[in-house]
Amino acid sequence: VVLGSLATDRLRDSLANWWILRSLPYRRSTMLLALLGPASASGVILGWLAAALAGPLTTSDWLAAALLPFLVACAVLGTTRDILSHTKARVLLEPSIASENVPRQDIQGVGITLISIGLPLGLLTWSSGQPGGFVLGILSLLIAVLFAFLLFRSAFSQFHRIA
């Protein structure tokens, strides 16, 4: 969840300069990926590096490593979706201190992010000690992919809404 708010700091700074951002000749989806991508990629790489340094990996460890990019995506996209859902272009363009006009993540965004991360991770953790845990681990991976896809669509539609 903290990674989600750290990754959206660049987004909030860019939204504070909305009049410049919307005049750039880039596609909106490319801009959003450029703002969120570096922090997300570094979170995944650091997680995989930590897993590699931890020692020999079990089956559930490999599933957790496969799950990590989707959990990072859920954290970043859940926070992004929440910020963008409260953002209005006319408020961003008001002549005041621009950073005050950009909303922050609220409790609803934290809840969505926690559910989208906690459910697949909890299922994977619980299934690692169960017989047939590999099948439940694959199910947790599919749930994380579904959450990441839904949050991706929602965040991009919110970004296009304010543009």
XYZ file of N, CA and C in Angstrom:
489
model
N 0.834 -1.185 0.000
C 0.000 0.000 0.000
C 0.880 1.251 0.000
N 1.979 1.204 0.745
C 2.895 2.341 0.779
C 3.538 2.528 -0.592
N 3.842 1.437 -1.276
C 4.408 1.543 -2.613
C 3.441 2.247 -3.549
N 2.152 1.989 -3.383
C 1.147 2.662 -4.211
C 1.163 4.157 -4.009
N 1.262 4.602 -2.756
C 1.297 6.047 -2.536
C 2.628 6.659 -2.954
N 3.716 5.912 -2.833
C 5.000 6.429 -3.310
C 5.012 6.544 -4.839
N 4.424 5.576 -5.503
C 4.403 5.585 -6.965
C 3.515 6.690 -7.509
N 2.506 7.085 -6.777
C 1.601 8.114 -7.273
C 2.050 9.530 -6.910
N 3.165 9.679 -6.233
C 3.680 11.022 -5.952
C 3.997 11.763 -7.245
N 4.609 11.078 -8.199
C 4.883 11.715 -9.499
C 3.593 12.065 -10.214
N 2.595 11.207 -10.110
C 1.307 11.486 -10.727
C 0.692 12.739 -10.125
N 0.714 12.855 -8.796
C 0.140 14.024 -8.128
C 0.902 15.293 -8.511
N 2.222 15.216 -8.601
C 3.008 16.381 -9.013
C 2.658 16.793 -10.440
N 2.456 15.812 -11.307
C 2.100 16.127 -12.693
C 0.684 16.680 -12.791
N -0.221 16.161 -11.996
C -1.585 16.690 -12.002
C -1.625 18.117 -11.477
N -0.693 18.469 -10.602
C -0.624 19.846 -10.103
C -0.278 20.809 -11.237
N 0.369 20.315 -12.269
C 0.679 21.117 -13.452
C -0.139 20.624 -14.646
N -1.417 20.469 -14.429
C -2.307 19.878 -15.407
C -2.314 20.648 -16.718
N -2.250 21.942 -16.669
C -2.296 22.751 -17.894
C -1.102 22.455 -18.795
N 0.032 22.102 -18.202
C 1.193 21.709 -19.011
C 1.039 20.266 -19.480
N 0.605 19.412 -18.594
C 0.497 17.983 -18.904
C -0.446 17.729 -20.071
N -1.571 18.403 -20.081
C -2.538 18.135 -21.141
C -2.155 18.775 -22.470
N -1.184 19.678 -22.466
C -0.749 20.271 -23.726
C 0.379 19.472 -24.382
N 0.897 18.465 -23.706
C 1.966 17.648 -24.288
C 1.415 16.774 -25.411
N 2.221 16.515 -26.436
C 1.728 15.758 -27.596
C 1.786 14.239 -27.415
N 1.598 13.757 -26.207
C 1.661 12.320 -25.953
C 0.266 11.780 -25.697
N 0.116 10.499 -25.992
C -1.158 9.849 -25.667
C -1.304 9.795 -24.163
N -2.520 9.897 -23.686
C -2.781 9.922 -22.241
C -2.345 8.620 -21.571
N -2.570 7.495 -22.244
C -2.179 6.209 -21.653
C -0.663 6.107 -21.528
N 0.062 6.648 -22.499
C 1.527 6.635 -22.436
C 2.011 7.497 -21.275
N 1.368 8.642 -21.083
C 1.749 9.522 -19.976
C 1.531 8.837 -18.628
N 0.386 8.191 -18.485
C 0.083 7.545 -17.207
C 1.056 6.402 -16.933
N 1.379 5.622 -17.944
C 2.351 4.542 -17.757
C 3.741 5.093 -17.437
N 4.114 6.212 -18.053
C 5.419 6.813 -17.781
C 5.494 7.355 -16.355
N 4.377 7.810 -15.821
C 4.367 8.340 -14.460
C 4.401 7.232 -13.407
N 3.754 6.113 -13.706
C 3.626 5.036 -12.716
C 4.652 3.921 -12.901
N 5.173 3.773 -14.104
C 6.032 2.648 -14.433
C 7.325 2.531 -13.652
N 8.127 3.589 -13.538
C 9.426 3.431 -12.868
C 9.330 2.967 -11.417
N 8.429 3.536 -10.653
C 8.298 3.121 -9.250
C 7.761 1.700 -9.150
N 6.841 1.344 -10.028
C 6.296 -0.019 -10.020
C 7.367 -1.038 -10.389
N 8.124 -0.732 -11.426
C 9.176 -1.652 -11.860
C 10.244 -1.820 -10.787
N 10.609 -0.737 -10.115
C 11.618 -0.868 -9.062
C 11.088 -1.684 -7.885
N 9.806 -1.577 -7.573
C 9.221 -2.396 -6.512
C 9.267 -3.877 -6.847
N 8.968 -4.217 -8.096
C 9.002 -5.620 -8.523
C 10.434 -6.136 -8.533
N 11.350 -5.356 -9.067
C 12.747 -5.793 -9.147
C 13.337 -5.984 -7.756
N 13.062 -5.067 -6.854
C 13.566 -5.216 -5.481
C 12.961 -6.433 -4.789
N 11.696 -6.712 -5.040
C 11.058 -7.898 -4.473
C 11.660 -9.179 -4.993
N 11.913 -9.229 -6.307
C 12.533 -10.415 -6.889
C 13.976 -10.576 -6.413
N 14.677 -9.473 -6.250
C 16.046 -9.529 -5.748
C 16.067 -10.070 -4.319
N 15.132 -9.623 -3.499
C 15.043 -10.122 -2.124
C 14.732 -11.618 -2.106
N 13.858 -12.066 -3.006
C 13.536 -13.496 -3.080
C 14.748 -14.307 -3.524
N 15.519 -13.772 -4.452
C 16.704 -14.484 -4.930
C 17.772 -14.586 -3.847
N 17.890 -13.560 -3.024
C 18.888 -13.565 -1.962
C 18.452 -14.366 -0.740
N 17.165 -14.708 -0.668
C 16.644 -15.421 0.497
C 17.082 -16.873 0.563
N 17.509 -17.430 -0.539
C 17.952 -18.821 -0.524
C 17.145 -19.664 -1.470
N 17.206 -20.985 -1.303
C 16.470 -21.863 -2.211
C 14.961 -21.618 -2.102
N 14.318 -21.568 -3.260
C 12.897 -21.260 -3.313
C 12.056 -22.525 -3.406
N 10.970 -22.545 -2.652
C 10.007 -23.639 -2.723
C 8.966 -23.304 -3.786
N 8.032 -24.220 -3.973
C 6.968 -23.994 -4.956
C 6.143 -22.773 -4.603
N 5.796 -22.612 -3.333
C 5.000 -21.448 -2.941
C 5.803 -20.155 -3.069
N 7.128 -20.238 -2.915
C 7.967 -19.058 -3.128
C 7.960 -18.635 -4.594
N 7.996 -19.613 -5.489
C 7.931 -19.293 -6.913
C 6.585 -18.685 -7.266
N 5.524 -19.211 -6.668
C 4.203 -18.622 -6.903
C 4.137 -17.193 -6.361
N 4.750 -16.965 -5.211
C 4.773 -15.615 -4.645
C 5.563 -14.671 -5.549
N 6.645 -15.154 -6.130
C 7.421 -14.331 -7.059
C 6.616 -14.010 -8.314
N 5.827 -14.975 -8.777
C 4.966 -14.722 -9.934
C 3.820 -13.781 -9.577
N 3.394 -13.818 -8.330
C 2.290 -12.979 -7.858
C 2.727 -11.529 -7.633
N 3.992 -11.314 -7.347
C 4.497 -9.991 -6.969
C 4.191 -8.884 -7.973
N 4.412 -9.051 -9.281
C 4.100 -7.946 -10.199
C 2.632 -7.544 -10.182
N 1.755 -8.514 -9.985
C 0.329 -8.207 -9.968
C -0.075 -7.524 -8.657
N 0.576 -7.897 -7.556
C 0.301 -7.216 -6.290
C 0.795 -5.772 -6.333
N 1.965 -5.558 -6.924
C 2.472 -4.188 -7.086
C 1.530 -3.390 -7.981
N 1.082 -4.000 -9.071
C 0.143 -3.323 -9.967
C -1.152 -2.980 -9.249
N -1.649 -3.883 -8.409
C -2.870 -3.607 -7.645
C -2.667 -2.439 -6.686
N -1.511 -2.396 -6.031
C -1.240 -1.301 -5.097
C -1.161 0.034 -5.824
N -0.429 0.072 -6.909
C -0.243 1.323 -7.646
C -1.532 1.748 -8.337
N -2.187 0.817 -9.013
C -3.397 1.164 -9.748
C -4.578 1.449 -8.829
N -4.643 0.782 -7.685
C -5.710 1.087 -6.725
C -5.593 2.504 -6.188
N -4.376 2.909 -5.856
C -4.146 4.269 -5.373
C -4.389 5.280 -6.488
N -3.909 4.976 -7.682
C -4.101 5.871 -8.828
C -5.569 6.048 -9.139
N -6.311 4.960 -9.171
C -7.738 5.015 -9.454
C -8.467 5.877 -8.443
N -8.092 5.753 -7.181
C -8.746 6.530 -6.147
C -8.447 8.023 -6.300
N -7.201 8.368 -6.556
C -6.840 9.775 -6.737
C -7.548 10.353 -7.957
N -7.518 9.616 -9.061
C -8.121 10.125 -10.291
C -9.638 10.196 -10.211
N -10.261 9.341 -9.417
C -11.726 9.390 -9.313
C -12.206 10.645 -8.600
N -11.340 11.255 -7.789
C -11.706 12.486 -7.080
C -11.194 13.745 -7.778
N -10.475 13.571 -8.880
C -9.857 14.697 -9.577
C -10.809 15.266 -10.616
N -10.888 16.583 -10.645
C -11.697 17.282 -11.638
C -10.797 18.284 -12.358
N -10.886 18.322 -13.698
C -10.017 19.190 -14.494
C -10.227 20.659 -14.145
N -11.458 21.074 -13.912
C -11.704 22.494 -13.617
C -11.070 22.908 -12.293
N -10.998 21.978 -11.336
C -10.352 22.282 -10.059
C -8.834 22.342 -10.228
N -8.295 21.477 -11.092
C -6.854 21.492 -11.330
C -6.405 22.782 -12.006
N -7.304 23.414 -12.755
C -6.959 24.623 -13.489
C -7.228 25.905 -12.704
N -7.778 25.801 -11.494
C -8.046 26.998 -10.697
C -6.744 27.652 -10.264
N -6.712 28.987 -10.271
C -5.474 29.682 -9.903
C -5.270 29.713 -8.387
N -4.641 28.738 -7.894
C -4.264 28.683 -6.482
C -3.001 27.847 -6.403
N -2.630 27.474 -5.229
C -1.484 26.583 -5.107
C -1.910 25.240 -5.684
N -1.286 24.863 -6.780
C -1.749 23.728 -7.584
C -1.738 22.419 -6.823
N -0.764 22.201 -5.980
C -0.685 20.913 -5.295
C -1.822 20.729 -4.299
N -2.418 21.817 -3.843
C -3.563 21.695 -2.940
C -4.805 21.213 -3.662
N -4.857 21.408 -4.973
C -6.027 21.015 -5.749
C -6.034 19.541 -6.130
N -4.920 18.860 -5.957
C -4.836 17.439 -6.318
C -5.241 16.610 -5.108
N -6.268 15.768 -5.263
C -6.712 14.964 -4.124
C -5.683 13.915 -3.710
N -5.834 13.445 -2.503
C -4.998 12.365 -1.969
C -5.855 11.111 -1.857
N -5.182 10.006 -1.576
C -5.903 8.746 -1.407
C -6.750 8.830 -0.139
N -7.980 8.343 -0.227
C -8.844 8.330 0.947
C -9.049 6.893 1.431
N -9.911 6.734 2.404
C -10.097 5.424 3.047
C -10.694 4.396 2.080
N -11.526 4.852 1.144
C -12.083 3.927 0.161
C -10.971 3.364 -0.721
N -10.047 4.204 -1.133
C -8.918 3.743 -1.946
C -8.020 2.796 -1.186
N -7.793 3.083 0.091
C -6.991 2.182 0.922
C -7.689 0.827 1.036
N -9.004 0.846 1.234
C -9.759 -0.412 1.347
C -9.704 -1.242 0.077
N -9.889 -0.595 -1.075
C -9.822 -1.312 -2.358
C -8.430 -1.897 -2.559
N -7.410 -1.106 -2.235
C -6.038 -1.579 -2.396
C -5.747 -2.748 -1.465
N -6.168 -2.641 -0.216
C -5.923 -3.732 0.731
C -6.630 -5.016 0.330
N -7.851 -4.909 -0.161
C -8.586 -6.100 -0.595
C -7.922 -6.720 -1.817
N -7.533 -5.869 -2.781
C -6.949 -6.405 -4.012
C -5.572 -7.026 -3.778
N -4.895 -6.630 -2.720
C -3.607 -7.241 -2.383
C -3.789 -8.380 -1.380
N -4.609 -8.144 -0.374
C -4.750 -9.084 0.731
C -5.412 -10.395 0.367
N -6.412 -10.351 -0.505
C -7.116 -11.585 -0.860
C -6.206 -12.576 -1.593
N -5.526 -12.180 -2.672
C -4.638 -13.159 -3.325
C -3.459 -13.570 -2.449
N -2.876 -12.608 -1.731
C -1.730 -12.940 -0.888
C -2.137 -13.825 0.287
N -3.282 -13.546 0.875
C -3.787 -14.385 1.967
C -4.092 -15.794 1.502
N -4.702 -15.912 0.315
C -5.003 -17.234 -0.231
C -3.718 -18.005 -0.522
N -2.709 -17.326 -1.054
C -1.437 -17.989 -1.331
C -0.757 -18.426 -0.038
N -0.768 -17.568 0.954
C -0.145 -17.902 2.241
C -0.855 -19.077 2.889
N -2.171 -19.058 2.885
C -2.941 -20.141 3.490
C -2.745 -21.442 2.713
N -2.696 -21.352 1.379
C -2.607 -22.566 0.565
C -1.232 -23.219 0.620
N -0.205 -22.475 1.028
C 1.136 -23.058 1.046
C 1.266 -24.188 2.060
N 0.418 -24.211 3.069
C 0.476 -25.280 4.054
C -0.579 -26.346 3.864
N -1.362 -26.254 2.816
C -2.458 -27.186 2.575
C -2.063 -28.226 1.528
N -2.649 -29.436 1.641
C -2.464 -30.383 0.544
C -3.187 -29.850 -0.699
N -2.569 -29.951 -1.831
C -3.153 -29.374 -3.044
C -3.004 -27.866 -3.075
N -2.023 -27.360 -2.352
C -1.823 -25.926 -2.249
C -1.395 -25.274 -3.551
N -0.798 -26.069 -4.444
C -0.362 -25.514 -5.721
C -1.559 -25.023 -6.530
N -2.645 -25.784 -6.523
C -3.847 -25.398 -7.272
C -4.433 -24.114 -6.675
N -4.479 -24.030 -5.349
C -4.976 -22.811 -4.709
C -4.028 -21.642 -4.947
N -2.737 -21.921 -5.041
C -1.771 -20.874 -5.358
C -1.980 -20.321 -6.762
N -2.278 -21.206 -7.704
C -2.589 -20.768 -9.066
C -3.879 -19.943 -9.057
N -4.852 -20.357 -8.248
C -6.096 -19.594 -8.126
C -5.816 -18.193 -7.574
N -4.926 -18.086 -6.600
C -4.588 -16.761 -6.058
C -3.917 -15.898 -7.122
N -3.114 -16.517 -7.976
C -2.485 -15.789 -9.075
C -3.539 -15.276 -10.054
N -4.515 -16.102 -10.377
C -5.589 -15.686 -11.285
C -6.434 -14.565 -10.685
N -6.687 -14.637 -9.386
C -7.444 -13.574 -8.714
C -6.670 -12.263 -8.763
N -5.356 -12.322 -8.540
C -4.538 -11.109 -8.598
C -4.522 -10.530 -10.013
N -4.447 -11.372 -11.026
C -4.491 -10.896 -12.414
C -5.824 -10.210 -12.689
N -6.911 -10.799 -12.212
C -8.239 -10.210 -12.410
C -8.340 -8.849 -11.720
N -7.900 -8.754 -10.470
C -7.924 -7.474 -9.757
C -7.070 -6.429 -10.473
N -5.873 -6.813 -10.914
C -4.987 -5.870 -11.601
C -5.624 -5.392 -12.910
N -6.249 -6.287 -13.637
C -6.902 -5.905 -14.888
C -8.061 -4.942 -14.637
N -8.892 -5.238 -13.643
C -10.022 -4.358 -13.339
C -9.566 -2.981 -12.856
N -8.548 -2.953 -12.016
C -8.018 -1.672 -11.552
C -7.348 -0.910 -12.685
N -6.686 -1.610 -13.598
C -6.066 -0.991 -14.768
C -7.122 -0.291 -15.619
N -8.188 -0.999 -15.931
C -9.269 -0.408 -16.730
C -9.904 0.775 -16.028
N -10.124 0.642 -14.735
C -10.756 1.718 -13.980
C -9.860 2.948 -13.896
N -8.571 2.756 -13.646
C -7.646 3.889 -13.546
C -7.532 4.612 -14.884
N -7.435 3.872 -15.975
C -7.330 4.529 -17.282
C -8.604 5.226 -17.667
N -9.758 4.657 -17.329
C -11.001 5.349 -17.656
C -11.146 6.630 -16.820
N -10.686 6.607 -15.567
C -10.717 7.816 -14.757
C -9.758 8.872 -15.298
N -8.603 8.449 -15.790
C -7.641 9.397 -16.352
C -8.192 10.039 -17.623
N -8.844 9.240 -18.471
C -9.433 9.779 -19.689
C -10.632 10.676 -19.375
N -11.308 10.427 -18.263
C -12.451 11.235 -17.867
C -12.034 12.668 -17.555
N -10.916 12.840 -16.894
C -10.503 14.207 -16.533
C -9.803 14.910 -17.693
N -9.405 14.162 -18.704
C -8.660 14.777 -19.816
C -9.558 15.464 -20.787
